[in-house]
Coordinates of C-alpha atoms and ligand atoms in Angstrom, one line a residue:
M1376 CA -1.9 17.7 6.0
D1377 CA -4.9 15.6 5.2
K1378 CA -6.1 13.2 7.8
L1379 CA -8.1 10.5 6.1
Y1380 CA -10.4 7.9 7.7
M1381 CA -11.6 4.5 6.8
Y1382 CA -15.2 4.2 5.5
I1383 CA -17.0 1.3 7.2
N1384 CA -20.8 0.7 7.4
G1385 CA -21.5 4.3 6.2
E1386 CA -19.3 5.9 8.8
W1387 CA -15.8 7.5 8.8
Q1388 CA -13.7 5.5 11.2
E1389 CA -10.3 5.6 12.9
S1390 CA -8.5 2.3 13.2
A1391 CA -9.2 0.4 16.4
S1392 CA -5.5 0.6 17.4
G1393 CA -5.5 4.4 16.7
E1394 CA -2.3 3.9 14.7
R1395 CA -1.7 6.0 11.6
M1396 CA 0.7 6.0 8.7
E1397 CA 1.9 8.6 6.3
Y1398 CA 1.5 8.9 2.5
F1399 CA 3.7 11.0 0.3
N1400 CA 3.8 13.2 -2.8
P1401 CA 6.2 11.5 -5.2
A1402 CA 7.1 14.9 -6.8
D1403 CA 9.2 15.8 -3.7
Q1404 CA 8.6 12.9 -1.3
M1405 CA 6.9 15.4 1.1
T1406 CA 4.2 13.9 3.4
L1407 CA 0.7 14.6 2.2
G1408 CA -1.2 13.3 5.1
T1409 CA -2.0 10.2 7.2
I1410 CA -4.3 7.2 7.0
P1411 CA -5.4 4.8 9.7
R1412 CA -3.2 1.7 9.9
G1413 CA -6.1 -0.7 9.8
N1414 CA -5.6 -4.1 11.2
K1415 CA -7.5 -7.4 11.7
V1416 CA -10.1 -5.7 13.9
D1417 CA -11.0 -3.1 11.4
V1418 CA -11.1 -5.5 8.5
D1419 CA -13.3 -7.8 10.5
H1420 CA -15.6 -4.9 11.2
A1421 CA -15.8 -4.0 7.5
V1422 CA -16.5 -7.6 6.4
S1423 CA -19.1 -8.0 9.1
A1424 CA -20.9 -4.8 7.9
A1425 CA -20.8 -6.0 4.3
K1426 CA -22.1 -9.4 5.4
T1427 CA -25.0 -7.9 7.5
T1428 CA -26.0 -5.7 4.6
F1429 CA -25.7 -8.5 2.0
E1430 CA -27.9 -10.8 4.1
G1431 CA -30.4 -8.1 5.0
S1432 CA -33.5 -7.2 3.1
V1433 CA -32.8 -3.5 2.2
W1434 CA -30.0 -4.2 -0.3
K1435 CA -31.7 -7.3 -1.7
E1436 CA -34.8 -5.3 -2.4
F1437 CA -32.9 -2.8 -4.5
K1438 CA -34.0 -3.2 -8.1
P1439 CA -31.2 -3.7 -10.6
H1440 CA -31.9 -0.3 -12.2
E1441 CA -31.8 1.3 -8.8
R1442 CA -28.3 -0.1 -8.2
G1443 CA -27.5 1.4 -11.6
S1444 CA -28.8 4.8 -10.7
I1445 CA -26.5 5.0 -7.7
L1446 CA -23.5 4.2 -9.9
F1447 CA -24.6 6.9 -12.4
E1448 CA -24.8 9.3 -9.4
V1449 CA -21.2 8.5 -8.5
A1450 CA -20.1 9.0 -12.1
R1451 CA -21.8 12.4 -12.1
R1452 CA -19.9 13.4 -9.0
I1453 CA -16.6 12.2 -10.5
R1454 CA -17.2 14.3 -13.6
E1455 CA -18.3 17.4 -11.6
N1456 CA -15.0 17.1 -9.6
K1457 CA -12.8 16.1 -12.5
N1458 CA -10.1 18.7 -12.1
E1459 CA -9.9 18.3 -8.3
L1460 CA -9.7 14.5 -8.6
A1461 CA -7.0 14.7 -11.2
R1462 CA -5.0 17.0 -9.0
L1463 CA -5.3 14.6 -6.1
E1464 CA -4.3 11.6 -8.3
T1465 CA -1.3 13.6 -9.5
I1466 CA 0.0 14.7 -6.1
D1467 CA -0.6 11.1 -4.8
V1468 CA 0.8 9.0 -7.6
G1469 CA 3.1 11.5 -9.3
K1470 CA 1.7 11.1 -12.8
P1471 CA 1.3 14.2 -15.2
L1472 CA -2.0 15.9 -14.9
A1473 CA -3.1 15.0 -18.4
Q1474 CA -2.7 11.3 -17.5
S1475 CA -4.7 11.8 -14.3
I1476 CA -7.5 13.5 -16.2
A1477 CA -7.7 10.5 -18.5
D1478 CA -7.8 8.2 -15.5
V1479 CA -10.6 10.3 -13.9
E1480 CA -12.6 10.2 -17.2
A1481 CA -12.1 6.4 -17.3
A1482 CA -13.3 6.1 -13.7
A1483 CA -16.5 8.0 -14.5
R1484 CA -17.0 5.7 -17.5
Y1485 CA -16.7 2.5 -15.5
F1486 CA -19.5 3.8 -13.2
E1487 CA -21.6 4.6 -16.3
F1488 CA -20.8 1.4 -18.1
Y1489 CA -21.7 -0.8 -15.1
G1490 CA -24.5 1.5 -14.1
G1491 CA -26.0 0.8 -17.5
A1492 CA -25.3 -2.9 -17.3
A1493 CA -27.0 -3.4 -13.9
D1494 CA -30.4 -4.2 -15.4
K1495 CA -29.1 -6.0 -18.5
L1496 CA -27.5 -9.1 -17.1
M1497 CA -29.7 -12.0 -18.2
G1498 CA -29.8 -15.7 -17.8
E1499 CA -30.8 -18.3 -20.5
T1500 CA -33.7 -20.7 -21.0
I1501 CA -32.4 -24.1 -22.0
P1502 CA -34.4 -26.7 -23.9
I1503 CA -34.6 -30.0 -21.9
E1504 CA -37.8 -31.8 -22.6
D1505 CA -41.5 -31.4 -23.0
G1506 CA -43.1 -30.5 -19.7
M1507 CA -40.0 -29.0 -18.2
I1508 CA -38.6 -25.5 -18.1
D1509 CA -35.0 -24.9 -17.4
F1510 CA -33.4 -21.5 -16.9
T1511 CA -30.3 -19.9 -15.4
V1512 CA -30.2 -17.0 -13.0
R1513 CA -27.1 -14.9 -12.3
E1514 CA -26.9 -14.2 -8.6
P1515 CA -24.5 -11.9 -6.6
I1516 CA -21.6 -13.9 -5.2
G1517 CA -21.8 -12.1 -1.8
I1518 CA -19.0 -10.1 -0.1
T1519 CA -16.3 -9.1 -2.6
A1520 CA -12.8 -7.9 -1.6
H1521 CA -10.9 -5.5 -3.8
I1522 CA -7.2 -5.0 -3.2
I1523 CA -6.0 -1.9 -5.0
P1524 CA -2.4 -1.1 -6.2
W1525 CA -0.9 2.4 -6.0
N1526 CA -0.3 3.0 -9.7
Y1527 CA -3.9 3.6 -10.9
P1528 CA -6.0 4.0 -7.7
I1529 CA -9.0 5.8 -9.1
Q1530 CA -9.4 3.6 -12.2
I1531 CA -8.8 0.3 -10.4
T1532 CA -11.1 1.1 -7.5
S1533 CA -13.8 2.1 -10.0
R1534 CA -13.6 -0.7 -12.4
S1535 CA -14.1 -3.6 -10.1
T1536 CA -16.3 -2.1 -7.4
A1537 CA -18.8 -0.7 -10.0
A1538 CA -19.1 -4.2 -11.5
A1539 CA -19.6 -5.8 -8.1
I1540 CA -22.2 -3.3 -6.9
A1541 CA -24.0 -3.4 -10.3
T1542 CA -24.5 -7.1 -9.7
G1543 CA -25.8 -6.8 -6.1
N1544 CA -22.7 -7.6 -4.0
T1545 CA -21.4 -5.8 -1.0
V1546 CA -17.8 -4.8 -1.2
V1547 CA -14.7 -4.2 1.0
V1548 CA -11.9 -2.3 -0.6
K1549 CA -8.3 -2.3 0.7
A1550 CA -7.0 1.1 -0.5
A1551 CA -3.3 1.3 -1.7
E1552 CA -1.4 2.5 1.4
Q1553 CA 0.8 4.7 -0.8
T1554 CA -2.1 6.4 -2.7
P1555 CA -5.3 6.5 -0.8
L1556 CA -6.7 9.9 -1.8
T1557 CA -9.0 9.2 -4.8
T1558 CA -10.3 5.9 -3.4
M1559 CA -11.5 7.8 -0.3
K1560 CA -13.1 10.3 -2.6
I1561 CA -15.1 7.5 -4.2
A1562 CA -16.2 6.6 -0.7
E1563 CA -17.3 10.2 -0.1
Y1564 CA -19.4 10.2 -3.3
F1565 CA -21.1 6.9 -2.4
H1566 CA -21.7 8.3 1.1
D1567 CA -23.8 11.1 -0.5
T1568 CA -26.0 8.7 -2.5
D1569 CA -28.8 6.5 -1.2
L1570 CA -26.6 3.4 -1.2
P1571 CA -27.4 1.4 2.0
E1572 CA -24.8 1.4 4.7
G1573 CA -22.4 -1.5 4.4
V1574 CA -22.5 -1.9 0.7
F1575 CA -19.3 0.0 0.0
N1576 CA -16.6 -0.1 2.6
V1577 CA -12.9 0.9 2.5
V1578 CA -10.2 -0.1 4.9
T1579 CA -6.7 1.4 4.8
G1580 CA -3.5 -0.1 6.1
L1581 CA -0.6 -2.3 5.1
G1582 CA -0.7 -5.2 2.6
N1583 CA 0.6 -7.8 5.0
E1584 CA -1.8 -6.6 7.8
A1585 CA -5.1 -5.3 6.5
G1586 CA -4.6 -6.8 3.0
A1587 CA -3.7 -10.2 4.3
R1588 CA -6.6 -10.3 6.7
L1589 CA -9.0 -9.3 4.0
S1590 CA -7.8 -12.1 1.7
N1591 CA -8.0 -14.8 4.3
H1592 CA -11.3 -13.7 6.0
P1593 CA -13.7 -16.7 6.0
D1594 CA -16.7 -14.5 5.1
V1595 CA -15.2 -13.0 1.9
N1596 CA -16.6 -14.7 -1.3
H1597 CA -14.4 -13.3 -4.0
I1598 CA -11.1 -11.4 -4.2
T1599 CA -10.1 -9.0 -7.0
F1600 CA -6.4 -8.1 -7.0
T1601 CA -4.0 -6.1 -9.1
G1602 CA -0.4 -6.0 -8.2
S1603 CA 2.8 -8.1 -8.1
V1604 CA 3.1 -11.8 -8.8
P1605 CA 4.4 -12.8 -5.4
T1606 CA 1.5 -11.0 -3.6
G1607 CA -1.0 -12.5 -6.2
I1608 CA 0.3 -16.0 -5.2
K1609 CA -0.2 -15.2 -1.5
I1610 CA -3.7 -14.1 -2.2
M1611 CA -4.5 -17.2 -4.2
K1612 CA -3.3 -19.4 -1.5
A1613 CA -5.4 -17.6 1.1
A1614 CA -8.4 -17.9 -1.2
A1615 CA -7.7 -21.6 -1.6
D1616 CA -8.2 -22.1 2.2
H1617 CA -11.8 -20.9 1.8
V1618 CA -12.4 -22.3 -1.7
I1619 CA -13.2 -18.9 -3.2
P1620 CA -12.5 -17.5 -6.7
V1621 CA -10.0 -14.8 -7.4
T1622 CA -9.4 -12.4 -10.2
L1623 CA -5.7 -11.7 -10.5
E1624 CA -4.1 -9.0 -12.7
L1625 CA -0.4 -9.4 -12.2
G1626 CA 1.3 -7.1 -14.6
G1627 CA 3.5 -8.0 -17.6
K1628 CA 6.4 -7.5 -19.9
S1629 CA 4.4 -6.5 -22.9
P1630 CA 6.0 -6.2 -26.3
N1631 CA 5.4 -3.8 -29.2
I1632 CA 6.2 -5.7 -32.5
V1633 CA 7.3 -3.3 -35.1
F1634 CA 7.5 -4.2 -38.8
A1635 CA 9.3 -2.1 -41.4
D1636 CA 6.0 -1.5 -43.3
C1637 CA 4.4 0.2 -40.3
D1638 CA 3.2 3.8 -40.2
E1639 CA 6.3 5.3 -38.7
E1640 CA 4.8 8.3 -37.0
E1641 CA 1.9 6.4 -35.4
T1642 CA 4.2 3.6 -34.3
L1643 CA 6.7 6.0 -32.7
N1644 CA 3.9 7.7 -30.8
G1645 CA 2.4 4.4 -29.7
V1646 CA 5.7 2.9 -28.6
I1647 CA 6.6 6.0 -26.6
R1648 CA 3.3 6.5 -25.0
S1649 CA 3.1 2.9 -23.9
I1650 CA 6.4 3.1 -22.0
I1651 CA 6.3 6.6 -20.6
Q1652 CA 2.7 6.5 -19.3
N1653 CA 2.9 6.9 -15.5
A1654 CA 6.7 6.7 -15.9
G1655 CA 6.4 3.1 -16.9
Q1656 CA 4.6 2.2 -13.7
T1657 CA 1.8 0.5 -15.6
C1658 CA 0.8 -3.1 -15.7
S1659 CA 0.2 -2.9 -19.4
A1660 CA 3.4 -0.9 -20.2
G1661 CA 4.9 -1.7 -23.5
S1662 CA 8.3 -2.5 -22.1
R1663 CA 9.8 -4.6 -24.9
L1664 CA 10.4 -3.3 -28.4
L1665 CA 10.7 -6.0 -31.0
I1666 CA 11.8 -4.5 -34.4
E1667 CA 12.2 -6.1 -37.8
G1668 CA 16.0 -6.3 -38.3
A1669 CA 16.4 -4.2 -41.4
Y1670 CA 14.4 -1.4 -39.9
K1671 CA 16.1 -1.4 -36.4
D1672 CA 18.8 1.2 -36.8
E1673 CA 16.6 3.8 -38.5
F1674 CA 13.7 3.3 -36.0
L1675 CA 16.1 3.4 -32.9
L1676 CA 17.6 6.7 -34.1
L1677 CA 14.1 8.3 -34.4
L1678 CA 13.1 6.9 -31.1
K1679 CA 16.2 8.2 -29.3
D1680 CA 15.6 11.7 -30.7
R1681 CA 11.9 11.7 -29.6
L1682 CA 12.7 10.3 -26.1
E1683 CA 15.4 12.9 -25.5
A1684 CA 13.0 15.7 -26.4
L1685 CA 10.5 14.7 -23.7
T1686 CA 10.4 16.7 -20.5
I1687 CA 10.6 15.2 -17.0
G1688 CA 9.3 16.8 -13.8
P1689 CA 6.5 17.0 -11.3
G1690 CA 3.1 16.0 -12.6
E1691 CA 1.5 19.2 -11.6
E1692 CA 3.8 21.1 -14.0
E1693 CA 2.5 19.0 -17.0
H1694 CA 5.7 17.3 -18.1
N1695 CA 5.7 14.1 -20.2
I1696 CA 7.2 12.0 -17.5
G1697 CA 6.6 12.3 -13.8
P1698 CA 8.5 10.9 -10.8
I1699 CA 8.8 7.3 -9.7
L1700 CA 6.5 6.6 -6.7
S1701 CA 9.1 6.0 -4.0
K1702 CA 12.7 5.3 -3.1
E1703 CA 11.9 1.6 -3.0
Q1704 CA 10.5 1.6 -6.5
Y1705 CA 13.3 3.9 -7.7
E1706 CA 16.0 1.5 -6.4
K1707 CA 14.3 -1.4 -8.1
V1708 CA 14.2 0.4 -11.4
I1709 CA 17.7 1.8 -11.3
S1710 CA 19.2 -1.6 -10.3
Y1711 CA 17.7 -3.1 -13.5
V1712 CA 19.2 -0.2 -15.4
H1713 CA 22.6 -0.8 -13.9
Q1714 CA 22.3 -4.5 -14.8
G1715 CA 21.2 -3.6 -18.3
R1716 CA 24.3 -1.3 -18.7
K1717 CA 26.6 -4.1 -17.7
E1718 CA 25.0 -6.8 -19.8
G1719 CA 24.0 -4.7 -22.8
E1720 CA 24.2 -1.2 -24.1
I1721 CA 22.2 1.9 -23.2
V1722 CA 20.9 3.6 -26.3
T1723 CA 19.6 6.6 -24.4
G1724 CA 18.8 7.6 -20.8
G1725 CA 19.9 5.5 -17.9
N1726 CA 20.2 8.2 -15.3
R1727 CA 18.4 9.8 -12.5
V1728 CA 17.3 13.4 -13.2
H1729 CA 17.6 16.1 -10.5
I1730 CA 14.9 18.7 -10.7
E1731 CA 15.4 22.0 -8.9
G1732 CA 13.0 22.5 -6.1
Y1733 CA 12.1 18.8 -6.1
E1734 CA 15.5 17.3 -5.1
E1735 CA 13.9 14.5 -3.0
G1736 CA 11.8 13.2 -5.9
F1737 CA 13.0 10.2 -7.9
Y1738 CA 13.0 11.1 -11.6
I1739 CA 14.4 8.7 -14.2
Q1740 CA 15.2 9.5 -17.9
P1741 CA 13.3 7.4 -20.4
T1742 CA 15.8 4.6 -21.1
V1743 CA 16.4 2.2 -24.0
I1744 CA 18.6 -0.8 -23.5
D1745 CA 19.9 -2.8 -26.5
K1746 CA 22.1 -5.8 -27.0
L1747 CA 20.8 -7.9 -24.1
T1748 CA 20.2 -11.6 -24.4
H1749 CA 16.5 -12.2 -24.3
D1750 CA 16.7 -14.5 -21.3
S1751 CA 18.4 -11.8 -19.2
E1752 CA 16.4 -10.7 -16.2
V1753 CA 16.2 -7.2 -17.5
A1754 CA 14.4 -8.5 -20.6
Q1755 CA 12.2 -10.9 -18.6
E1756 CA 11.1 -9.2 -15.4
E1757 CA 8.7 -6.3 -14.9
I1758 CA 10.9 -3.3 -14.2
F1759 CA 8.0 -0.8 -13.5
G1760 CA 9.9 2.2 -14.8
P1761 CA 10.4 4.1 -18.1
V1762 CA 12.8 1.4 -19.4
L1763 CA 12.5 -0.3 -22.8
T1764 CA 14.5 -3.3 -23.9
V1765 CA 15.1 -3.8 -27.7
F1766 CA 15.4 -6.9 -29.8
S1767 CA 15.2 -7.5 -33.5
F1768 CA 13.7 -10.3 -35.6
D1769 CA 13.9 -11.3 -39.2
T1770 CA 10.9 -13.5 -39.7
E1771 CA 7.3 -13.5 -38.4
K1772 CA 8.1 -16.7 -36.6
E1773 CA 11.0 -15.1 -34.7
A1774 CA 8.8 -12.1 -33.8
V1775 CA 6.2 -14.5 -32.3
Q1776 CA 8.8 -16.4 -30.4
L1777 CA 10.3 -13.3 -28.9
A1778 CA 6.8 -11.8 -28.1
N1779 CA 5.7 -15.0 -26.3
G1780 CA 9.1 -15.6 -24.8
T1781 CA 8.4 -14.4 -21.2
N1782 CA 6.4 -15.7 -18.3
Y1783 CA 3.9 -12.9 -18.8
G1784 CA 1.1 -12.4 -21.3
L1785 CA -0.9 -9.2 -20.7
V1786 CA -0.8 -7.0 -23.8
T1787 CA 0.9 -7.1 -27.2
G1788 CA 1.0 -4.3 -29.8
I1789 CA 1.6 -5.1 -33.5
W1790 CA 2.5 -2.4 -35.9
T1791 CA 2.2 -3.2 -39.7
S1792 CA 0.2 -2.1 -42.7
H1793 CA -0.1 -5.7 -43.9
L1794 CA -3.5 -7.0 -42.8
G1795 CA -2.6 -10.7 -43.2
K1796 CA 0.5 -10.3 -41.2
A1797 CA -1.4 -8.6 -38.4
H1798 CA -4.0 -11.4 -38.3
R1799 CA -1.4 -14.2 -38.4
L1800 CA 0.5 -12.7 -35.5
A1801 CA -2.6 -11.9 -33.5
D1802 CA -3.5 -15.6 -33.8
Q1803 CA -0.3 -16.7 -32.3
I1804 CA 0.2 -14.2 -29.5
R1805 CA -0.3 -15.5 -26.0
A1806 CA -1.7 -12.4 -24.3
G1807 CA -5.0 -11.2 -23.1
Q1808 CA -5.2 -8.2 -25.3
V1809 CA -3.7 -7.7 -28.8
F1810 CA -3.7 -4.3 -30.4
V1811 CA -2.9 -3.7 -34.1
N1812 CA -1.7 -0.2 -35.0
N1813 CA -2.7 1.2 -31.7
Y1814 CA -2.0 0.4 -28.0
G1815 CA -4.5 0.6 -25.2
A1816 CA -7.4 1.9 -27.3
G1817 CA -8.0 4.9 -25.1
G1818 CA -8.6 3.0 -21.9
G1819 CA -10.9 0.4 -23.4
I1820 CA -13.6 0.4 -20.7
Q1821 CA -15.7 -2.1 -22.7
M1822 CA -12.8 -4.5 -23.6
P1823 CA -12.1 -7.6 -21.5
F1824 CA -8.7 -7.1 -19.8
G1825 CA -6.5 -9.7 -18.1
G1826 CA -3.6 -12.0 -18.6
Y1827 CA -2.3 -15.2 -20.0
K1828 CA 0.4 -17.1 -18.0
R1829 CA 1.8 -15.2 -15.0
S1830 CA 0.0 -12.1 -15.9
G1831 CA -2.9 -13.7 -14.0
F1832 CA -6.4 -14.9 -14.9
G1833 CA -9.9 -13.8 -15.0
R1834 CA -11.0 -10.7 -16.9
E1835 CA -11.8 -7.2 -15.8
K1836 CA -13.6 -4.5 -17.8
G1837 CA -16.4 -4.9 -20.2
F1838 CA -19.4 -7.2 -19.7
E1839 CA -17.0 -10.1 -19.1
A1840 CA -16.1 -8.7 -15.6
L1841 CA -19.7 -9.1 -14.5
K1842 CA -19.2 -12.8 -14.4
N1843 CA -16.6 -12.4 -11.6
Y1844 CA -19.2 -11.0 -9.3
T1845 CA -22.0 -13.4 -10.0
Q1846 CA -22.6 -17.1 -9.7
L1847 CA -24.8 -19.0 -12.0
K1848 CA -27.8 -21.0 -10.7
N1849 CA -29.7 -23.4 -12.9
V1850 CA -33.4 -24.0 -12.1
A1851 CA -35.2 -27.0 -13.7
I1852 CA -39.0 -27.1 -13.2
K1853 CA -41.2 -30.0 -14.2
Y1854 CA -44.8 -29.0 -14.8
R1855 CA -46.3 -32.1 -16.3
Ligands
LIG2988 P1 2.0 -5.5 -4.1 O1 1.5 -6.5 -5.1 O2 2.6 -6.0 -2.9 O3 0.8 -4.5 -3.6 C1 -0.4 -4.3 -4.3 C2 -1.6 -4.3 -3.2 O4 -1.6 -5.5 -2.5 C3 -1.5 -3.2 -2.2 O5 -2.7 -2.7 -1.8 C4 -0.9 -3.9 -1.0 O6 -1.2 -3.3 0.2 C5 -1.5 -5.3 -1.1 N1 -0.8 -6.4 -0.5 C6 0.5 -6.5 -0.3 N2 0.8 -7.6 0.4 C7 -0.4 -8.3 0.6 C8 -0.7 -9.5 1.2 N3 0.2 -10.3 1.7 N4 -2.0 -9.8 1.2 C9 -3.0 -9.0 0.7 N5 -2.7 -7.8 0.1 C10 -1.4 -7.5 0.1 O7 3.0 -4.5 -4.9 P2 3.9 -3.3 -4.4 O8 4.8 -3.8 -3.3 O9 3.1 -2.1 -4.2 O10 4.9 -3.1 -5.7 C11 5.9 -4.1 -6.0 C12 6.0 -4.4 -7.5 O11 4.7 -5.0 -7.9 C13 6.1 -3.2 -8.4 O12 7.4 -2.8 -8.6 C14 5.5 -3.8 -9.7 O13 6.5 -4.5 -10.4 C15 4.4 -4.7 -9.2 N6 3.1 -4.0 -9.3 C16 2.3 -4.2 -10.4 C17 1.2 -3.6 -10.5 C18 0.3 -3.8 -11.7 O14 -0.4 -2.9 -12.1 N7 0.3 -5.0 -12.3 C19 0.7 -2.6 -9.5 C20 1.5 -2.5 -8.3 C21 2.7 -3.2 -8.3
LIG2989 MG1 1.3 9.1 -2.5

C-alpha cells in the first residue's frame, strides 16, 4: 500500500489533522493506498507558501527561458518514466494501458509546449501620438489554483500547471481524491529540479473540504477547474466573492454528425473511439450519434457488430474498455441505462459485465440507445459511461438543430466527404471544438479547448491558455 504525502513549500507533508483517506483500483475496487485528508489548515499553508514565493525575489528573478528549462526537465522525467507512469494511471483510473500511454505522452508534450512558450509571450506597441510610446506587458496573475478531476489526472495536472508556471505564477493543485498517483509523481519531478520552493504545491483531500477552501481562499488569484457543472457553479460563486477569474471546463454531451457520404471505416472508428475512451468517462466523449436518416439502419448494424467485438476488462490486461471508476459512478451510469431502456430501445449492450478475478470491479458493456425523444434526460445529460444515444436527421438544418440542442457545447464531430457541407455545419455549430472527419486530433496540445454554454468558458491548451495566467498592463510614456 502506497502512503502518499502532500507537497507544500518543497516538502512532503502529512495533513495537520493527521487524517488519511483511501484511494482504489477501479479494476477490482481494492485499496491502493492512502492520502492525507487535507483541510483548511493545509490549504492555507500551501497558499501562504505560494504567496511568499510569488512575492519574493528568487522566483521573480527567474528568466523566462529558465522557467522553460524547468518545464523541459519535467517533460524529460515524464518520458523517462513513461511506462511506470502509464501503469500508475491505469491502476488508479482504470483505463487501458494504451490510453494511459497516450495520456502520459500528452502530459510530456504540455510541459514541452509551455516550456518552449515561456520566453515567447510578447506584448504590443500601440501607436498613440508623436512623443509618446505605448506598450503592453503580460504579467503573471499571482497564485493560481488548479482543481483536478479523476478522469485524466496526469494530463489535466500538466496542461494547466505548465502554462501557469511558464508565465511566472506560483500554483496550488488540489489533486483528485480518487486518483492522486500521477499528480504526486509530477510533484516528485518538480522536486528534483531547481524550481524554487513554493512554486508548485499539491494538496490532497476532499472537494468540499480542501477544494472548497482553495476556491474561496482570499489570496488565490485565479482558479482552473475541470469537472461537473454543479461544482463549477460553486467555484464560480466562491471566485465572485474575491473578484477573481476562473477557467471552467464542465464536460459535455458532444455529438458525432454522420452523413451518408462519409468514409464509413474512418467514421466507425472515430465514433467508437470517442465513446469508449476511458469507458466514456471523458469530458469530450462523443456521446450522441446523429445520423442521416437514409443511412441509419446500415450504420447502426455495423456499429453494433463492432461494439460487440470489443473486449472489456482490467486496464492492465489491455482490453478496449476498462472499468468505471467507482460504485457511485457505476450507479449513475446504469440508472441512465435503465431509464433509456424504459423510454427507448437498447440496440446493443446495456448490462454490467462480470470479470473473473475482478468481481468487485464495475464493468459496463458499450451501450447504444435508440428511439429516445431528444429532450429526454438520457439524451441531454452527461452520462459519463460508454453509452451512446442515437438520433437521425434528414436535412442539414435538422442536423444542426439536434447538434446544438443541449445545454452543452464542448466538441462536435462532422463526418462527410462534402467540403461545403462540412464548412456550412462547422459555421453553425455552437461548440468550442469542431472536428471534420476526425475527432480529438490526437490530443491536440496546441489547439484551444473549452466550452460554449454550460460546458464552461475560458480556453485551455495552446497559446490561448497562457492568457488565463497573465494579466495585461498597458504602459504609456510621454517623452516630449
Ligand atoms: P466534481 O466536479 O465534484 O469533482 C471534480 C474536482 O472538484 C475534484 O477534485 C473534487 O475534489 C473537486 N471538488 C468537488 N467539490 C468541490 C467544491 N465544493 N469546491 C471545490 N472543489 C470541489 O465531480 P465528481 O463528483 O468527481 O464527478 C461527478 C460527475 O461530474 C461525473 O459523473 C461527471 O459527469 C462529471 N465530471 C466531469 C468531468 C469532466 O471531465 N468534465 C470530470 C469529472 C467529473
Ligand atoms: Mg483510484
